[in-house]
Short mmCIF file of N, CA and C in Angstrom, two decimals:
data_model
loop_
_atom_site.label_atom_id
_atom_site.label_comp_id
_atom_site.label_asym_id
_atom_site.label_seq_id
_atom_site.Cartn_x
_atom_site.Cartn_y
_atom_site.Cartn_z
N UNK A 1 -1.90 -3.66 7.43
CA UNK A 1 -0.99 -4.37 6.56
C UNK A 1 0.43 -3.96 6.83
N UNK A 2 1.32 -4.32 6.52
CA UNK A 2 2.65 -4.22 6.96
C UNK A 2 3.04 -5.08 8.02
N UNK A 3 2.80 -5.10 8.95
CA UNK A 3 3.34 -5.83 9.88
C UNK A 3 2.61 -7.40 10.07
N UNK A 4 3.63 -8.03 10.75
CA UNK A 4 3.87 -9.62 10.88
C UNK A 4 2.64 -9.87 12.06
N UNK A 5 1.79 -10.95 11.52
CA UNK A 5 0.77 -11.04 12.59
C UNK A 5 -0.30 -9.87 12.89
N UNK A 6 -0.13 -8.82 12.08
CA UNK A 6 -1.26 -7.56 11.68
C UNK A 6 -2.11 -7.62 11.28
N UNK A 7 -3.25 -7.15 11.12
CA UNK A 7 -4.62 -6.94 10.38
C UNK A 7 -4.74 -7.44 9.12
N UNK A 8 -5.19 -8.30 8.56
CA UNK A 8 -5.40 -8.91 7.80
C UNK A 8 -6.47 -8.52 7.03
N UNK A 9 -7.13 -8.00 5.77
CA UNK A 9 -8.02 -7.86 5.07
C UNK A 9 -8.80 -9.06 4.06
N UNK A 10 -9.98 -8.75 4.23
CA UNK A 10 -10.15 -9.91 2.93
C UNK A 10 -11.31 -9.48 2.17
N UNK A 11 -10.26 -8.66 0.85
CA UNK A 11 -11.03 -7.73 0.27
C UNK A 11 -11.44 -8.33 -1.17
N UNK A 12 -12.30 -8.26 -1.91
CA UNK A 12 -12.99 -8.90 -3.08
C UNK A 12 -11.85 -8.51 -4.02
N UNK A 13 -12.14 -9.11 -5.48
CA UNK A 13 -11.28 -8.50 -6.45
C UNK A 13 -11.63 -9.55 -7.60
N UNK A 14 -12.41 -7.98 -8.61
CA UNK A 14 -12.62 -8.19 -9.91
C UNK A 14 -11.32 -9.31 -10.91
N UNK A 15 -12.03 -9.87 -11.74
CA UNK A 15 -11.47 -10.77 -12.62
C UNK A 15 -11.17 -10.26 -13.74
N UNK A 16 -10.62 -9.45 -14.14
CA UNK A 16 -10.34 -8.26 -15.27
C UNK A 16 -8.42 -7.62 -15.42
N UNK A 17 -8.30 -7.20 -16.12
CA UNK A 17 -6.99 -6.75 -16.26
C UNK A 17 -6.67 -5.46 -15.63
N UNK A 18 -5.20 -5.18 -15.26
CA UNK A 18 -4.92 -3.31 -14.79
C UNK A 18 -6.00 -2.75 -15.34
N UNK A 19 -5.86 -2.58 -16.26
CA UNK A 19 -5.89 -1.03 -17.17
C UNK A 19 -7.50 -1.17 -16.94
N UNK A 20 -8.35 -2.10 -17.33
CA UNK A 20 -9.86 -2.17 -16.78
C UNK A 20 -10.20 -1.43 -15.70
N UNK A 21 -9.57 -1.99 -14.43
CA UNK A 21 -9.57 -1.63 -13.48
C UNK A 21 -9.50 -0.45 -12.78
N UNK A 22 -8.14 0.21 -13.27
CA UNK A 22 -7.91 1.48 -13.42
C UNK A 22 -9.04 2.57 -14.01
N UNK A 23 -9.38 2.20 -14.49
CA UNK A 23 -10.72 2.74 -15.52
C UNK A 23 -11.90 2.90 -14.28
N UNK A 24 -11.56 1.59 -14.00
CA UNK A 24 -13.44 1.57 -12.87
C UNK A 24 -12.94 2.46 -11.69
N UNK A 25 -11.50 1.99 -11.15
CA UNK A 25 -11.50 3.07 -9.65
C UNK A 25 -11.50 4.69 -10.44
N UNK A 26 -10.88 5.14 -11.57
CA UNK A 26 -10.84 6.50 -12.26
C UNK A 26 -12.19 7.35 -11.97
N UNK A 27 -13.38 6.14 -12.30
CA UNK A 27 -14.83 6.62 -12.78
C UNK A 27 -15.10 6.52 -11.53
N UNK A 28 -14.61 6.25 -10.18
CA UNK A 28 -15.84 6.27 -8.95
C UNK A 28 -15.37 7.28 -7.86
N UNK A 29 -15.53 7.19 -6.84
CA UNK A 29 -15.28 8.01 -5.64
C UNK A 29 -14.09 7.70 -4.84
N UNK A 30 -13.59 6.70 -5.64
CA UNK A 30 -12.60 6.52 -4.79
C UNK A 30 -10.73 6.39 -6.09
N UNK A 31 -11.09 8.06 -6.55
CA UNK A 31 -9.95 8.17 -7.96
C UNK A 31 -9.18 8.93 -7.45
N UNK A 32 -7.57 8.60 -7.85
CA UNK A 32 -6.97 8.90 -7.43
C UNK A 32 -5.82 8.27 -6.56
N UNK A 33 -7.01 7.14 -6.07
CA UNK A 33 -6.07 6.31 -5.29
C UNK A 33 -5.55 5.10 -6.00
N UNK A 34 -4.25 4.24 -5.56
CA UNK A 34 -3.39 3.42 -5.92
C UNK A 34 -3.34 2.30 -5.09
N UNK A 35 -3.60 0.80 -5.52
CA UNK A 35 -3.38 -0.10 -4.69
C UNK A 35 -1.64 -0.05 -3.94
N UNK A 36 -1.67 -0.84 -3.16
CA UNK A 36 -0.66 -1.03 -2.29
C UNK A 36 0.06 0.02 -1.80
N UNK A 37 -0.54 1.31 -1.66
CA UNK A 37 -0.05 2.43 -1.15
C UNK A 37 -0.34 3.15 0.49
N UNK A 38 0.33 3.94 1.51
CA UNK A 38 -0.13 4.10 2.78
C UNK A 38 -1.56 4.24 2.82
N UNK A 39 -2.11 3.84 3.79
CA UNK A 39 -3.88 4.02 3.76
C UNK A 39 -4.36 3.22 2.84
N UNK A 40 -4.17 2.43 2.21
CA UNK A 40 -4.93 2.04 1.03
C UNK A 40 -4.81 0.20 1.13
N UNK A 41 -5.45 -0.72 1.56
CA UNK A 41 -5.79 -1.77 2.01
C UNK A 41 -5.62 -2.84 1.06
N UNK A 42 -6.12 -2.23 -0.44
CA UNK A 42 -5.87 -3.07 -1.47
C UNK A 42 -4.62 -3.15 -2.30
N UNK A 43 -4.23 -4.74 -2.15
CA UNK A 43 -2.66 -4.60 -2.52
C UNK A 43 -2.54 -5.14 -4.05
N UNK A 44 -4.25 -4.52 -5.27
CA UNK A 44 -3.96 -4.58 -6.98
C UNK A 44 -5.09 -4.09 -6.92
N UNK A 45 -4.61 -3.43 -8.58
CA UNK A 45 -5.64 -2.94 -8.84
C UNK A 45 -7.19 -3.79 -9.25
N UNK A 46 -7.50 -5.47 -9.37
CA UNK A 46 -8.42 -5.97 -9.24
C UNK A 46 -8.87 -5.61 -7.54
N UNK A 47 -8.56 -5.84 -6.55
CA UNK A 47 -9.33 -5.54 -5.46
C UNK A 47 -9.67 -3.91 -5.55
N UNK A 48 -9.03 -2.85 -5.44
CA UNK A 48 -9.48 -1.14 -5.47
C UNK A 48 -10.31 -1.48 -6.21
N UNK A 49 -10.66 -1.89 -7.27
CA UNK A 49 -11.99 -1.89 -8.43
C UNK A 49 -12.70 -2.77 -7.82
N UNK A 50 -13.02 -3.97 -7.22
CA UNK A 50 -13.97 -4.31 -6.40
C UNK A 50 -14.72 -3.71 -5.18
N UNK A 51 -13.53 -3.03 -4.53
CA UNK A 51 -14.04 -2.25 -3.39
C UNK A 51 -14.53 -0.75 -3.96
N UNK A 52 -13.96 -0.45 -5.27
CA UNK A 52 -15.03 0.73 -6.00
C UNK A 52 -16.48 0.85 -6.39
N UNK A 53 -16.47 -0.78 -6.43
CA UNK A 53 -17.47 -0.87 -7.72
C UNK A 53 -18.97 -1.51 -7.05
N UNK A 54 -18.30 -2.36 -5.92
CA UNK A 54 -19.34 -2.97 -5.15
C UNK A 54 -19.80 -2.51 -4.11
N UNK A 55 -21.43 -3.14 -3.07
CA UNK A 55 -21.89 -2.77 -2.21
C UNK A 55 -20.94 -2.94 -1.28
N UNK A 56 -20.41 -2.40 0.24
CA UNK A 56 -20.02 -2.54 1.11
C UNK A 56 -19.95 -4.06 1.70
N UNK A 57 -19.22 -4.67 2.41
CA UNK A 57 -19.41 -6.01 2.78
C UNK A 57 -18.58 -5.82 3.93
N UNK A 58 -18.90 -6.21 5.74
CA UNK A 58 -18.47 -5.97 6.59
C UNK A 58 -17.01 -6.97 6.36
N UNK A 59 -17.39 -8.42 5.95
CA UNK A 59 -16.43 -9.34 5.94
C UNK A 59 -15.34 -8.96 5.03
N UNK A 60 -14.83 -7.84 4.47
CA UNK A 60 -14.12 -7.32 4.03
C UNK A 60 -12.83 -6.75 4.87
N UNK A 61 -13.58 -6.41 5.86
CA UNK A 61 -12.70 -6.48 7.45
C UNK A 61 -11.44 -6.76 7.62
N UNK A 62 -12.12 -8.17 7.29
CA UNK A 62 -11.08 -9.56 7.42
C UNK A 62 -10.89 -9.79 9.39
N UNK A 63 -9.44 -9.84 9.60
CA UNK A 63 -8.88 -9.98 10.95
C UNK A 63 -8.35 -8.59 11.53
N UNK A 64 -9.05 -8.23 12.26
CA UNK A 64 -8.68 -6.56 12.91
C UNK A 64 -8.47 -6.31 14.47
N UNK A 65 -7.77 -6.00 14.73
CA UNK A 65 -6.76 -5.92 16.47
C UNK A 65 -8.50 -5.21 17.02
N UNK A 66 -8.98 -5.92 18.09
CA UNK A 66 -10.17 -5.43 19.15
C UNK A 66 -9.30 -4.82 20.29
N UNK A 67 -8.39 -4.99 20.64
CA UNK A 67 -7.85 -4.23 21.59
C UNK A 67 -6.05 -4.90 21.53
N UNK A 68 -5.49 -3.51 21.32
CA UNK A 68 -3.76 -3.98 21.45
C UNK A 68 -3.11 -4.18 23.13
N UNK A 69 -2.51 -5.50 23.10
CA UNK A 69 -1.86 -5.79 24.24
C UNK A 69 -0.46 -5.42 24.54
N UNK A 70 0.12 -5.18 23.51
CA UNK A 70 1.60 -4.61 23.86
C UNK A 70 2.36 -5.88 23.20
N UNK A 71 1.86 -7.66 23.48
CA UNK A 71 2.46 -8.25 22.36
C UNK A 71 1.15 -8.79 21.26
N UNK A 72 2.31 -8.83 20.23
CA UNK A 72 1.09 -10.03 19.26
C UNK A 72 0.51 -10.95 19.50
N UNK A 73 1.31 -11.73 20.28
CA UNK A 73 0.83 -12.68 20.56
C UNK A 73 -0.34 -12.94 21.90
N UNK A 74 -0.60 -11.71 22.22
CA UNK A 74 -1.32 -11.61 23.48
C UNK A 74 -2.61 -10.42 22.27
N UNK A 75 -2.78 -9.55 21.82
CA UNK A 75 -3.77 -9.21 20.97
C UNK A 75 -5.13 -9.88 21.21
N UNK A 76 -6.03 -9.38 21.30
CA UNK A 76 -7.25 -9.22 20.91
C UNK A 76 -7.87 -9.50 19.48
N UNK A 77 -8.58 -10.28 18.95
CA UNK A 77 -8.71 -9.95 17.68
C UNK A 77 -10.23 -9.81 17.19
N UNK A 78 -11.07 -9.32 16.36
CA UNK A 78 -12.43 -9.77 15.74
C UNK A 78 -12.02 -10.18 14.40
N UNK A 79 -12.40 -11.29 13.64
CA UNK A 79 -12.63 -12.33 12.72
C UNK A 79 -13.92 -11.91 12.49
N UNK A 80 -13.80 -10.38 11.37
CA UNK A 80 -14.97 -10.35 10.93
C UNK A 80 -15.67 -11.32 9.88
N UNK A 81 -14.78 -11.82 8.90
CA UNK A 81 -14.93 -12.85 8.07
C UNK A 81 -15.92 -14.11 8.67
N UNK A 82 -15.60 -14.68 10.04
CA UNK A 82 -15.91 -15.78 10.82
C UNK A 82 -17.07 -15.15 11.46
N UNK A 83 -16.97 -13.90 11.86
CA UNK A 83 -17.73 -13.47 12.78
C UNK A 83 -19.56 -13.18 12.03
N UNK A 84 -19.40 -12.79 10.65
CA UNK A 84 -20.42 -12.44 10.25
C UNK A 84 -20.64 -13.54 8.59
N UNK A 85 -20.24 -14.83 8.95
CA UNK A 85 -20.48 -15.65 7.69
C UNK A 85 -21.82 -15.97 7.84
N UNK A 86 -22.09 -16.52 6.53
CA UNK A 86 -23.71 -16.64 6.46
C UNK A 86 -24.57 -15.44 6.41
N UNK A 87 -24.22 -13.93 6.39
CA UNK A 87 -24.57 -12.63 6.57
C UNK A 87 -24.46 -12.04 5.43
N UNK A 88 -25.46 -11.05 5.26
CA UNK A 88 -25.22 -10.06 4.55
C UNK A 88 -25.03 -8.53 5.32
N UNK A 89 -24.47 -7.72 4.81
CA UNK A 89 -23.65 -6.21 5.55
C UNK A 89 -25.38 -5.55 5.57
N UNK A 90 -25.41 -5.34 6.70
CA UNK A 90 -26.65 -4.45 7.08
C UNK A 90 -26.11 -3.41 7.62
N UNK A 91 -26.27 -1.92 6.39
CA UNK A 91 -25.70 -0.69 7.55
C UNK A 91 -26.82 0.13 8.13
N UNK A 92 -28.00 -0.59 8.36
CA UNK A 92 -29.32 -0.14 9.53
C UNK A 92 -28.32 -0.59 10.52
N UNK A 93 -27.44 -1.89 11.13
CA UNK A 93 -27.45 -2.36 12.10
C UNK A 93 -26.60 -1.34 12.63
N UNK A 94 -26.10 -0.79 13.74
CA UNK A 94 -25.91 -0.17 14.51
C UNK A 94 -23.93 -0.96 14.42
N UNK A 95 -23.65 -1.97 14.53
CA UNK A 95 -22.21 -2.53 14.52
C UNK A 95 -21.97 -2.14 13.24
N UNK A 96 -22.63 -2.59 12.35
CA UNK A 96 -22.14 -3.10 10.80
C UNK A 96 -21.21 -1.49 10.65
N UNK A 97 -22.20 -0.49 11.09
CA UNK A 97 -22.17 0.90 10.94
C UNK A 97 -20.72 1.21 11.77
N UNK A 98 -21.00 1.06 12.97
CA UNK A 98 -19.53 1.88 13.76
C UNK A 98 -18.49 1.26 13.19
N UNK A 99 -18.21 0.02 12.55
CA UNK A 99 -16.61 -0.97 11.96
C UNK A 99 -16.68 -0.25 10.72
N UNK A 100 -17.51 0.15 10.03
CA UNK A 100 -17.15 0.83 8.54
C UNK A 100 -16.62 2.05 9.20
N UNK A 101 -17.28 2.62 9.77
CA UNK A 101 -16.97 3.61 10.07
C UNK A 101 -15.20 3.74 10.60
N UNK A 102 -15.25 3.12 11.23
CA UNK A 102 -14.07 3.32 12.30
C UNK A 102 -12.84 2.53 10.99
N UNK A 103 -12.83 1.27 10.53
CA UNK A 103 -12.25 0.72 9.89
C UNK A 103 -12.19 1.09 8.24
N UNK A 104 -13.48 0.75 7.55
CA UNK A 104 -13.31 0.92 5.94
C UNK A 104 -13.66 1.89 5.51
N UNK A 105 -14.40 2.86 6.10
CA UNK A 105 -14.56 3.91 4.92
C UNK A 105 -13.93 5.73 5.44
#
């Protein structure tokens, strides 16, 4: 996030107010943290409380650089969103596993 033509996320997000929210990321493993802050992907506190609260989902991804070219416009990209529709996040599978890994968690 930050930059123009960058990684794109497409992260879930509860239908509830701040202060709810705040409450659910408080109570889980992931307290402490603040939407829209360095490292931190979710830009309100409805998405951090979705990504607290729910199972993992690869398509959460979103659009992520597969290999940097030096321009944007030359980039590499995986469209995890596109790439795994119709899917559910299997972390038996051996991919699902190395992109969390490397990317969301």
């Amino acid at each position: 996030r930050g930059l123009e033509d960058g990684p794109q996320f497409c992260l879930p997000s509860l239908e509830v107010s701040d202060s709810s929210c705040q409450r659910l990321v408080e109570a889980s493993p992931l307290r402490g943290l603040s939407p829209d802050t360095p490292g931190v992907s979710s830009r309100s506190w409805q998405e951090l409380a979705a990504v607290a609260t729910q199972l993992p989902d690869v398509r959460w991804l979103g659009r992520q650089v597969f290999m940097w070219c030096g321009n944007p416009k030359e980039d590499l990209w995986n469209d995890f969103t596109a790439l795994h529709q119709n899917e559910t996040t299997d972390l038996e599978k051996q991919e699902h596993r190395n992109y969390f890994g490397e990317k969301a968690l």
